[in-house]
CSV table of C-alpha atoms and ligand atoms in Angstrom, one decimal:
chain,number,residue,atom,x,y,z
I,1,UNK,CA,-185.9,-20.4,-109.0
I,2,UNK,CA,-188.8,-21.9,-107.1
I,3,UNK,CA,-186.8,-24.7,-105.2
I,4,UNK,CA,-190.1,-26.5,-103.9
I,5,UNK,CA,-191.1,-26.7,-107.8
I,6,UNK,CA,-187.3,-27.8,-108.5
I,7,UNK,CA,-187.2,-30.5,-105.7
I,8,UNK,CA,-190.6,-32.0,-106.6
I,9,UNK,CA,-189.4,-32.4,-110.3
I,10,UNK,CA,-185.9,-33.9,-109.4
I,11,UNK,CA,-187.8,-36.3,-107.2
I,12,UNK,CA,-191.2,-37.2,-109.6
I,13,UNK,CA,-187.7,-38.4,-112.5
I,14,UNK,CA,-186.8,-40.5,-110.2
I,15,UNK,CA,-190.1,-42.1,-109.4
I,16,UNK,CA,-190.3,-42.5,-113.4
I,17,UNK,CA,-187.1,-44.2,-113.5
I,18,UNK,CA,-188.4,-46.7,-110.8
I,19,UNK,CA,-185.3,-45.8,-108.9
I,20,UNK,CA,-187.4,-43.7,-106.0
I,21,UNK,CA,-186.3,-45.4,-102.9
I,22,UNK,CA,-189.1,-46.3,-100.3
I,23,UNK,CA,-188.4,-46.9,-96.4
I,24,UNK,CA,-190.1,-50.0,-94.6
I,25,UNK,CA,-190.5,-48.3,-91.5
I,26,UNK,CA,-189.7,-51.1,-89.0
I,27,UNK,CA,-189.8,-51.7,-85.4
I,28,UNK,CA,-187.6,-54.6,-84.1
I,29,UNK,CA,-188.7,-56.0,-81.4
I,30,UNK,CA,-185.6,-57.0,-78.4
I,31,UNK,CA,-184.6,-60.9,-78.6
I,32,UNK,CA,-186.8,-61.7,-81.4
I,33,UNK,CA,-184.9,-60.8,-84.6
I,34,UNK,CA,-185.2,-61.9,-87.4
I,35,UNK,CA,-188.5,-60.7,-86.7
I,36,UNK,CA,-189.9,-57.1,-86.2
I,37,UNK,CA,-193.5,-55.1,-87.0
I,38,UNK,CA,-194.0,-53.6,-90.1
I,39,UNK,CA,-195.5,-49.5,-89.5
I,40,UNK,CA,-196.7,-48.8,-92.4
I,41,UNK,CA,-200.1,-47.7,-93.5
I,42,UNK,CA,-201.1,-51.3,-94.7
I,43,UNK,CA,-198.5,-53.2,-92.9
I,44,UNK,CA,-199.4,-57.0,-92.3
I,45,UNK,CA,-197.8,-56.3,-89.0
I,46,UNK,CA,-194.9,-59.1,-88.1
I,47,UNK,CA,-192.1,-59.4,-91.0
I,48,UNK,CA,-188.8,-61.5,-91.3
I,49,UNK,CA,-186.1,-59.6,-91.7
I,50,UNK,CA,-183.9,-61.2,-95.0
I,51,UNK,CA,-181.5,-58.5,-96.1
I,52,UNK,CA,-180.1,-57.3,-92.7
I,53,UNK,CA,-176.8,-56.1,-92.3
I,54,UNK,CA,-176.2,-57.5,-88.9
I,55,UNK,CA,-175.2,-60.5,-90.1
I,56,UNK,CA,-174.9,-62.7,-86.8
I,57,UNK,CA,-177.9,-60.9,-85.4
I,58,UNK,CA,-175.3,-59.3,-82.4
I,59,UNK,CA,-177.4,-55.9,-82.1
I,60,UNK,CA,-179.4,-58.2,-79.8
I,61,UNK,CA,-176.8,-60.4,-78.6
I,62,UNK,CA,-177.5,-60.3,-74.8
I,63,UNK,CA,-173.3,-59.0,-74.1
I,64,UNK,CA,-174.0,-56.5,-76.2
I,65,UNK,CA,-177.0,-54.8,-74.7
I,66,UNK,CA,-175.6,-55.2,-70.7
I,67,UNK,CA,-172.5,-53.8,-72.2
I,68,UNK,CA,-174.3,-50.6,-73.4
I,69,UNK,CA,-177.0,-50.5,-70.5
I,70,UNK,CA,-174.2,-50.6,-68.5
I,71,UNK,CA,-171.9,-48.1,-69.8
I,72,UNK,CA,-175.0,-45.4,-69.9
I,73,UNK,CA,-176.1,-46.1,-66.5
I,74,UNK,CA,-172.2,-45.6,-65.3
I,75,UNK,CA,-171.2,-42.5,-67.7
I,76,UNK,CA,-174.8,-41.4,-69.4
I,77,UNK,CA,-175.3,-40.9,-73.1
I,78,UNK,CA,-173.0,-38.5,-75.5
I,79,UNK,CA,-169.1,-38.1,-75.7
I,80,UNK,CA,-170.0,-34.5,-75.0
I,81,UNK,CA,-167.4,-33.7,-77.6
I,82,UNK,CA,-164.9,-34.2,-80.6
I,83,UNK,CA,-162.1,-36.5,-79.6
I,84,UNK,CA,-160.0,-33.6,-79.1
I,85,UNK,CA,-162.4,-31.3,-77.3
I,86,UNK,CA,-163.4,-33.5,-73.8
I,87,UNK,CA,-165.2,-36.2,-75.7
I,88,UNK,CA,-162.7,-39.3,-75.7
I,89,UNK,CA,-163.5,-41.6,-72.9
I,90,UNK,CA,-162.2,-44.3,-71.4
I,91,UNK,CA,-164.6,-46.7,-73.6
I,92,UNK,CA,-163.1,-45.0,-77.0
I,93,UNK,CA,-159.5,-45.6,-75.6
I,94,UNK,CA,-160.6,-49.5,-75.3
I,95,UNK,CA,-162.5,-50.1,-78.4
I,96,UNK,CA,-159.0,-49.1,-80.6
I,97,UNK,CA,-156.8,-51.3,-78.6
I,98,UNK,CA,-159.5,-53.9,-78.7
I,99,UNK,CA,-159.8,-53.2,-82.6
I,100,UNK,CA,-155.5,-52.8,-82.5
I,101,UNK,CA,-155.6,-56.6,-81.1
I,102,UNK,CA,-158.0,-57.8,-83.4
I,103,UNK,CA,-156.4,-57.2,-86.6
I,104,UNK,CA,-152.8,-57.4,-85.4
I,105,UNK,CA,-151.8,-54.1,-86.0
I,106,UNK,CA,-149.8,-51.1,-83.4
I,107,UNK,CA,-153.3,-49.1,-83.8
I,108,UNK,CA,-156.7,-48.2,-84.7
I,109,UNK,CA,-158.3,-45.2,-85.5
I,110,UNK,CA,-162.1,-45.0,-84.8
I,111,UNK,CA,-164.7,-42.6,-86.9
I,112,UNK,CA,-168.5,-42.3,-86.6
I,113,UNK,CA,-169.5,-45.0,-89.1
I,114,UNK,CA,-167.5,-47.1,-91.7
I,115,UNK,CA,-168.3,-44.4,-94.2
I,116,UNK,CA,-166.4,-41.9,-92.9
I,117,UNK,CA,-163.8,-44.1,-92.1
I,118,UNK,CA,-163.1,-44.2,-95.7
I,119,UNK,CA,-164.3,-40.9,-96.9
I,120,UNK,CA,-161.7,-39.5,-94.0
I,121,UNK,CA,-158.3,-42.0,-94.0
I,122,UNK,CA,-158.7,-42.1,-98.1
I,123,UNK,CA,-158.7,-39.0,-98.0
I,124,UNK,CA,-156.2,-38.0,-95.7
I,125,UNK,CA,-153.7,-40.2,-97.2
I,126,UNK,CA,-154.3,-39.2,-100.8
I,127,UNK,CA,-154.2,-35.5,-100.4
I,128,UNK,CA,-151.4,-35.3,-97.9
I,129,UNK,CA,-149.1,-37.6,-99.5
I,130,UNK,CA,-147.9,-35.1,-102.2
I,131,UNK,CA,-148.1,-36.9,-105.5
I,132,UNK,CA,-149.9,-39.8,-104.1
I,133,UNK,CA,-151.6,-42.1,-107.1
I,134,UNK,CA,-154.9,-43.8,-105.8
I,135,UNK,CA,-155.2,-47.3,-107.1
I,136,UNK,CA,-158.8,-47.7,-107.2
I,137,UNK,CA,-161.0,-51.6,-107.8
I,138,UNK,CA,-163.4,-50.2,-110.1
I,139,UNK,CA,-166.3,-51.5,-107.4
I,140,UNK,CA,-165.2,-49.9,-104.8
I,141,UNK,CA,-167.9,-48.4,-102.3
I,142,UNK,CA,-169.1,-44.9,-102.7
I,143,UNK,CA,-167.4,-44.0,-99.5
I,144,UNK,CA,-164.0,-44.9,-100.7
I,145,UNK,CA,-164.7,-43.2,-103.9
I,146,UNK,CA,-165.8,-40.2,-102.5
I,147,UNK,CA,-162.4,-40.0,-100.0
I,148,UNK,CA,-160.7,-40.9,-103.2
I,149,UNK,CA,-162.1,-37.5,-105.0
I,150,UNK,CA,-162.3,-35.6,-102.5
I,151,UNK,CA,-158.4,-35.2,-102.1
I,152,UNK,CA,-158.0,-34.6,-105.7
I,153,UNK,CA,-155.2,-37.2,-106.1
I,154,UNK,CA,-154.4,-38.6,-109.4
I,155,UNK,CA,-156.9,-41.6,-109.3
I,156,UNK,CA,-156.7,-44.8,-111.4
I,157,UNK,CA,-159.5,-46.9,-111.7
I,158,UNK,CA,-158.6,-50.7,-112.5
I,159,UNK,CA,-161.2,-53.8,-113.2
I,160,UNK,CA,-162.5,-55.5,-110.8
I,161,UNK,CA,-160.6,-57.6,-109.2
I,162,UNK,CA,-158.6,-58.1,-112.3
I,163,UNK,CA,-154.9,-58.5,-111.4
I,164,UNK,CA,-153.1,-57.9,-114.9
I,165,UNK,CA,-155.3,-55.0,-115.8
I,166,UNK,CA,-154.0,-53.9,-112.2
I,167,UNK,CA,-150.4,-55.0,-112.6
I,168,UNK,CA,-150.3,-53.4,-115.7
I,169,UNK,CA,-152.0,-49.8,-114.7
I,170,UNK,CA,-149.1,-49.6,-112.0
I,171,UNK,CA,-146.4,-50.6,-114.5
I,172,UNK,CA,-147.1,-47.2,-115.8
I,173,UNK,CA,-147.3,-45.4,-113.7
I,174,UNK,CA,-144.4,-43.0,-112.4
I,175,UNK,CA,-142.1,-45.7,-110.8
I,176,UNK,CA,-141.0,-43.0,-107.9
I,177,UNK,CA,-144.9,-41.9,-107.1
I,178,UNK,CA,-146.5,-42.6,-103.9
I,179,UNK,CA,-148.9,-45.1,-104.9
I,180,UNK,CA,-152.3,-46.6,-102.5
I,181,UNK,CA,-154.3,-49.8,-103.8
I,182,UNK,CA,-157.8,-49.2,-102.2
I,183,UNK,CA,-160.0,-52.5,-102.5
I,184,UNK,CA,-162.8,-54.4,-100.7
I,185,UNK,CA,-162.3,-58.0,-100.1
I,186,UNK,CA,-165.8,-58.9,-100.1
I,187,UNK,CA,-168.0,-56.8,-102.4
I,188,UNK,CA,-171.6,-56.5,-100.8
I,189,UNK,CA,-174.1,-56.2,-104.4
I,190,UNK,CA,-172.6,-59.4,-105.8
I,191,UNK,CA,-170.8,-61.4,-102.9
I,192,UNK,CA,-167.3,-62.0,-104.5
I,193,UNK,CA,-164.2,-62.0,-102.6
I,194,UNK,CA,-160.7,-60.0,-103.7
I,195,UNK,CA,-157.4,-61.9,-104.5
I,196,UNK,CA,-155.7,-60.4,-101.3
I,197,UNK,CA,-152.5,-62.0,-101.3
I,198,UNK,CA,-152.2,-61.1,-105.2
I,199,UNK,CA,-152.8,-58.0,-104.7
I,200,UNK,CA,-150.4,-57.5,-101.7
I,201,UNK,CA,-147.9,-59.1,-104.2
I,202,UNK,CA,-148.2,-56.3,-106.7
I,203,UNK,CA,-148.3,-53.7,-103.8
I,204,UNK,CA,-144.8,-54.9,-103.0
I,205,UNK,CA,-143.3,-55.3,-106.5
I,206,UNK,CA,-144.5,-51.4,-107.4
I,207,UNK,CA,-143.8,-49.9,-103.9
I,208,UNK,CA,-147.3,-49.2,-103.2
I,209,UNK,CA,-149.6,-49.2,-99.8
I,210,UNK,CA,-152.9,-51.4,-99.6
I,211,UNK,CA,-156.2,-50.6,-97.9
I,212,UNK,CA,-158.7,-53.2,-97.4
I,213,UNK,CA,-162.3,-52.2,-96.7
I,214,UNK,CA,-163.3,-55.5,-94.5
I,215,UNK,CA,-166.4,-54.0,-94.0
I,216,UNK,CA,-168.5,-57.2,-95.1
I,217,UNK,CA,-166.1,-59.4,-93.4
I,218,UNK,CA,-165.6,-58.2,-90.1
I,219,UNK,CA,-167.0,-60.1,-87.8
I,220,UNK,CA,-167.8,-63.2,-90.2
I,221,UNK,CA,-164.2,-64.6,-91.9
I,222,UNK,CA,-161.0,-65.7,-89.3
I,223,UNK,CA,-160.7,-67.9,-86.8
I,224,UNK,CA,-161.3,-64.3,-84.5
I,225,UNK,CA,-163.5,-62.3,-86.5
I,226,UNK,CA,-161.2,-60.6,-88.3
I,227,UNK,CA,-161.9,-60.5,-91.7
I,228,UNK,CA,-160.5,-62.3,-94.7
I,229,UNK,CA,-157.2,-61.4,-94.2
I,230,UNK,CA,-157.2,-63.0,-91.3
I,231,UNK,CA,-158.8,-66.0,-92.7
I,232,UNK,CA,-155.7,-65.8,-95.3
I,233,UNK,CA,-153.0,-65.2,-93.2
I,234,UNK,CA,-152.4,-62.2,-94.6
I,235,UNK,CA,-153.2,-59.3,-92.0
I,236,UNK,CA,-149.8,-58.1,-91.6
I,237,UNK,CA,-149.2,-57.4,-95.8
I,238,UNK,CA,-152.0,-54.7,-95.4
I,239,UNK,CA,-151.1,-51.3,-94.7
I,240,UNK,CA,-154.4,-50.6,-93.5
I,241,UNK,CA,-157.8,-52.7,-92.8
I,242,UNK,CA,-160.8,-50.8,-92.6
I,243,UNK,CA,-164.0,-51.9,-90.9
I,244,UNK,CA,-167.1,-51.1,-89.6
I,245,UNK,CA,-168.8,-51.8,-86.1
I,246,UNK,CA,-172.1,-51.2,-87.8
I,247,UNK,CA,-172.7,-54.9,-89.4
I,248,UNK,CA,-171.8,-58.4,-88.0
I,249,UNK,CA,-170.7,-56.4,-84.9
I,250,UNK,CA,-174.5,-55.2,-84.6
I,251,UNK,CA,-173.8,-51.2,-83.2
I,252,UNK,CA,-172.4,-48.9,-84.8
I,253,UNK,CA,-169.5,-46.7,-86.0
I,254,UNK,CA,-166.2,-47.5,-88.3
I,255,UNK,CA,-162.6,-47.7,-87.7
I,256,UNK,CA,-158.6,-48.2,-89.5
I,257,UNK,CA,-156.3,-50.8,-88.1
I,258,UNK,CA,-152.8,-49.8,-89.4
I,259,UNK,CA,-149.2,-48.7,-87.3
I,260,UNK,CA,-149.0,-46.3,-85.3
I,261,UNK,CA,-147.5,-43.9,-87.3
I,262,UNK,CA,-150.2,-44.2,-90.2
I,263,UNK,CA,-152.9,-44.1,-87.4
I,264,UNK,CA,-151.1,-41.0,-86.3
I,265,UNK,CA,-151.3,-39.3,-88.9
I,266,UNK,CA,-154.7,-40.0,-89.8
I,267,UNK,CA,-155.8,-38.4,-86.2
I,268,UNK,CA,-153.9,-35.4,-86.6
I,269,UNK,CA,-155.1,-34.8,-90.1
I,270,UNK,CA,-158.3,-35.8,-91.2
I,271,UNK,CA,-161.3,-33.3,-90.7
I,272,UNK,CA,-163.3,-36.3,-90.3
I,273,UNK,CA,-162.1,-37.6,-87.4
I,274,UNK,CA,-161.0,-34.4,-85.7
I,275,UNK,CA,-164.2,-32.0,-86.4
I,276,UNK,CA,-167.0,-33.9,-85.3
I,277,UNK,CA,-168.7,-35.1,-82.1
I,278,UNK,CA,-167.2,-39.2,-80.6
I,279,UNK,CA,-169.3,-41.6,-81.0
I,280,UNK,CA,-171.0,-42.0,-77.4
I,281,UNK,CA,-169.4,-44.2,-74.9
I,282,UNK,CA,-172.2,-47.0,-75.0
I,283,UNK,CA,-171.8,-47.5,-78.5
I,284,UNK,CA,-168.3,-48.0,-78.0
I,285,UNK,CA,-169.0,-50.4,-75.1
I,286,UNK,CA,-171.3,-52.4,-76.8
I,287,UNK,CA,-169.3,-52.3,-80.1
I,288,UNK,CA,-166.6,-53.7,-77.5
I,289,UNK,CA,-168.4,-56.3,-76.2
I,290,UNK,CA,-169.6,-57.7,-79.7
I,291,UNK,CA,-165.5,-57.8,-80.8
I,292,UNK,CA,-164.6,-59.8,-77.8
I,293,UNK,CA,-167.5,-62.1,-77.9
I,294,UNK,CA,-166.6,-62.9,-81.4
I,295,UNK,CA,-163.1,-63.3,-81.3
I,296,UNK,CA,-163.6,-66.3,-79.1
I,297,UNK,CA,-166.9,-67.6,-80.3
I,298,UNK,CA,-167.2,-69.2,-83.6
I,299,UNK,CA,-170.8,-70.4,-82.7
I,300,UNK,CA,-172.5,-67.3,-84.8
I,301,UNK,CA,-169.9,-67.5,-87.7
I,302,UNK,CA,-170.4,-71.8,-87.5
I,303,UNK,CA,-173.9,-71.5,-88.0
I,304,UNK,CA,-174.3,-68.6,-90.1
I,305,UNK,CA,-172.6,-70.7,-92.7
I,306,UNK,CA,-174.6,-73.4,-91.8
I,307,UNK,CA,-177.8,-71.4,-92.7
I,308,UNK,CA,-176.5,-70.0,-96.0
I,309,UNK,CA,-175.8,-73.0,-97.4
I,310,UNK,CA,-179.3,-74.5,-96.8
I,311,UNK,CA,-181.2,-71.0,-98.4
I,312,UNK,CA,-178.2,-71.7,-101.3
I,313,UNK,CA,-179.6,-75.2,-101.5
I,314,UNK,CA,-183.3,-74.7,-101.3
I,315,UNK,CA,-182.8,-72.2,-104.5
I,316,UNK,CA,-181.3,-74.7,-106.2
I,317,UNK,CA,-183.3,-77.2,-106.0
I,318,UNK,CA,-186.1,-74.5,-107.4
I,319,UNK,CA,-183.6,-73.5,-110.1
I,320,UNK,CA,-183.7,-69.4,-108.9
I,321,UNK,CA,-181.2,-68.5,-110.2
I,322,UNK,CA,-178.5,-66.6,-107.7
I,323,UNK,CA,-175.0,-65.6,-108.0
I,324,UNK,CA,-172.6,-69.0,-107.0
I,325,UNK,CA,-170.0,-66.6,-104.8
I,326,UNK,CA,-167.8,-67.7,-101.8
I,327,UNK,CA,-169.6,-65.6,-99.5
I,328,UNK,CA,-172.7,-64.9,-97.0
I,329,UNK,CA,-174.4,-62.5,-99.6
I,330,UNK,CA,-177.0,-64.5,-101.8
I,331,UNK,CA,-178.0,-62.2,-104.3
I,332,UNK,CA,-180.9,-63.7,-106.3
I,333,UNK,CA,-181.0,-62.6,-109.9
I,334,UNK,CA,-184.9,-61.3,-111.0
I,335,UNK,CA,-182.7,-59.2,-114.2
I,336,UNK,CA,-185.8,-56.1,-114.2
I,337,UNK,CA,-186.7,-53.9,-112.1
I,338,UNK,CA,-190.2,-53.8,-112.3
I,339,UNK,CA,-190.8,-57.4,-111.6
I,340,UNK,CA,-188.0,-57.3,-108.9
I,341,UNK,CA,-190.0,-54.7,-107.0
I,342,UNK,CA,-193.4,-56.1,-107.5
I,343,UNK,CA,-191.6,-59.3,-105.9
I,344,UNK,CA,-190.3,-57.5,-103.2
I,345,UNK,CA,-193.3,-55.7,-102.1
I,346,UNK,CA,-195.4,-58.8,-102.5
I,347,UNK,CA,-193.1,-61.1,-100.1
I,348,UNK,CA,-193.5,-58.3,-97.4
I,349,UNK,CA,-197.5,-57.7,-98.0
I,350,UNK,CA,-198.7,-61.3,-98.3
I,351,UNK,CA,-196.1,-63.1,-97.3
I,352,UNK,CA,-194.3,-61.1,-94.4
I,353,UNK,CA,-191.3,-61.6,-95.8
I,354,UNK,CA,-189.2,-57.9,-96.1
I,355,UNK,CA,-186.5,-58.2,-98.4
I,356,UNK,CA,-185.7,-54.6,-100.1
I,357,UNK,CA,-185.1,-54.7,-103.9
I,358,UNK,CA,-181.9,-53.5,-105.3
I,359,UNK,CA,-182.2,-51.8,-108.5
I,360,UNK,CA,-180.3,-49.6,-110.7
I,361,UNK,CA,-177.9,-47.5,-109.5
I,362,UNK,CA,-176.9,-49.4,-106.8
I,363,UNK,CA,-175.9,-52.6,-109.8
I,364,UNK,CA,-176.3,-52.6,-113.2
I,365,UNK,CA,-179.3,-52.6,-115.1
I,366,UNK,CA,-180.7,-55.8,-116.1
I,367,UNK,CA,-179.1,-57.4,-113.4
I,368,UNK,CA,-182.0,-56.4,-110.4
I,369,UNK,CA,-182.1,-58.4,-107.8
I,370,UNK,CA,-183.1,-59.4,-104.5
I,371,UNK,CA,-179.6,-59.6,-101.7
I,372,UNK,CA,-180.6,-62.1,-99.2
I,373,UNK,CA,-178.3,-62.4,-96.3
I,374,UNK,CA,-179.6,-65.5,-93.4
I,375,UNK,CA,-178.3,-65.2,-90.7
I,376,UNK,CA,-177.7,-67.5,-87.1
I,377,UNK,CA,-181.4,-66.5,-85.9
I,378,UNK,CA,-183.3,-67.5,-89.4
I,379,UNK,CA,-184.8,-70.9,-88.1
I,380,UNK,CA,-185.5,-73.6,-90.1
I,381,UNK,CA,-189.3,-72.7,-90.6
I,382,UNK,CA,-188.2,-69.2,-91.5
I,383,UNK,CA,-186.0,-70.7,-94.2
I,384,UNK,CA,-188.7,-73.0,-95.6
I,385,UNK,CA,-191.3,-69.8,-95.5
I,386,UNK,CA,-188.8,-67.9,-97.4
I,387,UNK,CA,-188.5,-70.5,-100.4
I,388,UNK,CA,-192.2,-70.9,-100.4
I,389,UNK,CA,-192.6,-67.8,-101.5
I,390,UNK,CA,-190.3,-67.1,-103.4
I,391,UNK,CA,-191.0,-70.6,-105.9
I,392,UNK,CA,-194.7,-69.2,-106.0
I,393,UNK,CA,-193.4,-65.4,-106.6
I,394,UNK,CA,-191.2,-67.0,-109.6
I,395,UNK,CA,-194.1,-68.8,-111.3
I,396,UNK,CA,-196.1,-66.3,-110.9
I,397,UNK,CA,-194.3,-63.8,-112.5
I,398,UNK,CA,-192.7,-65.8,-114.5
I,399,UNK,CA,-188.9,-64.6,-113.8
I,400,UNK,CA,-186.8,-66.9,-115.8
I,401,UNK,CA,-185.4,-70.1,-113.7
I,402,UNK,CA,-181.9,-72.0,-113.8
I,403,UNK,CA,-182.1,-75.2,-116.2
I,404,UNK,CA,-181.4,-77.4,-113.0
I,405,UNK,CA,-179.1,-79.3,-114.9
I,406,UNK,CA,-177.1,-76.7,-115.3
I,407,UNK,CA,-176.6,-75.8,-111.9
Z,501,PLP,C1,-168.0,-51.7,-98.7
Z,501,PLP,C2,-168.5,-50.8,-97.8
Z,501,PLP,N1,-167.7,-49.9,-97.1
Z,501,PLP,C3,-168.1,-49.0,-96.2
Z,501,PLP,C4,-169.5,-49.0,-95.9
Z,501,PLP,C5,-170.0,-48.0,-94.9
Z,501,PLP,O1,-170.1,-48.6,-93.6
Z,501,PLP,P1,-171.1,-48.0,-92.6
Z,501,PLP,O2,-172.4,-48.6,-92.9
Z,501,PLP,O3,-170.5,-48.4,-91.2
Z,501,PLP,O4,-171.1,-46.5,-92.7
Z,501,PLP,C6,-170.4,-49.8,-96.5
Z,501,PLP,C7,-171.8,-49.8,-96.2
Z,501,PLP,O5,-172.7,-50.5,-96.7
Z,501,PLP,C8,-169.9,-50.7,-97.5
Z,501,PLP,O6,-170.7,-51.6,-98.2
């Protein structure tokens, strides 16, 4: 075989497709996100950043940084090792109680990213737990999916979010099998939000153990930052709430909240956690500092809301037409791909606006989009730029538009 030949080929299929994915190579610039320089070849140099991940703009939240200059200047840069082998420090040891604390559980378990947080404790539990049946919402995140086949349980796939197909998918199954419900509460491509305490009920009518992937709610729902459990009032019905420190928390890494037991487990048995280098101590310091600062301060979370609604608002005064969802995820409906990535690259080249299309595979055909996510730090002019562009981008590409009656 010639592999360069075989590689090239692979890679010019999906350039046809359109689903070839480009990197805007970006260099944020401290204290001044949303904003950050544009590197590429013809870059228009500054760009708003519109489809961020760190939702309350924390990675530059001034605790954050002393938290992690500090922790380097004290203990220096890696964990020097796996959690077994000399690499759990001090700063590790605080993050889990901290993350314990925050979702009212005995324990937490941290991993290297939210990813293999799920890949690892799905895992774990499904494969170790003999006859375990996985439970799975049908739009779930590739990581959970992933942990999910990778233990080779029995694996059930039910609609999303749909609680009789659910009900009715455990109502068959063995009555005496070890069962897991694995769900997200809020989903990131569309923005919806799971019925938790439904689903908790069914969990305790069929004997079964939920985990929750909070990962685009951590930070954001709950009067601490907990998620939308927490929100709910539902925390202590989960068996396990997974996160990630990579998003509204601003740094990095991913972690289970569950007893100790569970969490015990986890440790002792997952090849994920226990074959890989810690995270370094100053991403655990400043992952630290962004919980605690957001379980007392609701200012971020206050006016994050704040800002969504107006973008929400703005659209529909244009008639774009975006998904109506109960979240901070605004994805805007363009339905083809083409257009949706000719719109894209035209808001970052003439507009300096950088919001990364979302095409097929990561949602359905026909239903491309753009994901917008404001944030605290979008200002008002950076909110009126946005919708400036995007009502001249709509005409002039003539994407359909929302009969603003209908709205
Ligand atoms: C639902 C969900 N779970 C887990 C992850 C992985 O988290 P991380 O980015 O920390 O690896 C993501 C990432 O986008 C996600 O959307």
């Amino acid at each position: 075989m010639n592999y360069q030949d075989y590689f090239k080929t692979r890679l010019d299929a999906l350039r046809e497709d359109g689903n070839y994915r480009v990197f805007a190579d970006l260099q944020r610039k401290r204290g001044a996100y949303p904003k950050a320089r544009h590197t590429a070849k013809d870059g228009t140099g500054e760009v708003t950043i519109w489809c961020s991940n760190d939702y309350l703009g924390m990675g530059q939240h001034p605790a954050v940084l002393a938290a992690m200059h500090n922790a380097i200047d004290t203990v220096g840069a890696g964990a020097g090792g796996t959690r077994n082998i000399s690499g759990t420090t001090h700063d590790h040891v605080l993050l889990e109680g901290e993350l314990a604390d925050l979702h009212e559980k005995e324990a937490a378990l941290l991993f290297t990213s939210g990813y293999v947080s799920n890949w690892a404790a799905l895992g774990t539990l499904a494969s170790q737990i003999p006859g375990c049946i996985v439970f799975s919402d049908a739009l779930n995140h590739a990581s959970m999916i992933e942990g999910i086949r990778h233990s080779k349980a029995a694996r059930v796939i039910w609609k999303h979010n749909d609680l009789e197909d659910l009900e009715a998918k455990l109502a068959a199954a063995d009555p005496d099998a070890p069962k897991l419900i694995a769900f997200e509460s809020v989903y990131s491509m569309d923005g919806d939000i799971a019925p938790i305490k439904e689903i908790c009920d069914l969990a305790d009518k069929y004997n079964a153990m939920t985990y929750l992937d909070e990962v685009h709610a951590v930070g954001l729902y709950g009067p601490r930052g907990a998620g939308v459990a927490e929100r709910e009032g539902l925390m202590d019905r989960l068996t396990v709430i997974e996160g990630t420190l990579g998003k509204a928390f601003g740094v990095m890494g991913g972690y289970i909240a569950a007893s100790a037991e569970l969490c015990d487990f986890v440790r002792s048995f997952a090849s994920g956690f226990i074959f890989t280098t810690a995270l370094p101590p100053a991403v655990a310091a400043g992952a630290r500092a962004s919980v605690q600062h957001l379980k007392q301060s609701n200012v971020e979370r206050d006016r994050q809301k704040e800002r969504v609604a107006r973008v929400r608002a703005g659209l529909d005064a244009m008639g774009i037409p975006h998904i109506d969802n109960p979240s901070h995820i605004i994805p805007v409906m363009v339905g083809d791909p083409v257009k949706c990535k000719f719109i894209s690259d035209t808001l970052m080249r003439d507009y300096g606006v950088y919001i990364q299309p979302i095409n097929y595979p990561t949602v359905p055909k026909g239903t491309e989009r753009l994901r917008i996510t404001p944030s605290p730090v979008h200002s008002d002019a950076d909110i009126e730029h946005l919708l400036g562009a995007l009502e001249e981008l709509w005409s002039q590409c003539e994407v359909a538009r929302v009969p603003l009656a209908a709205q």
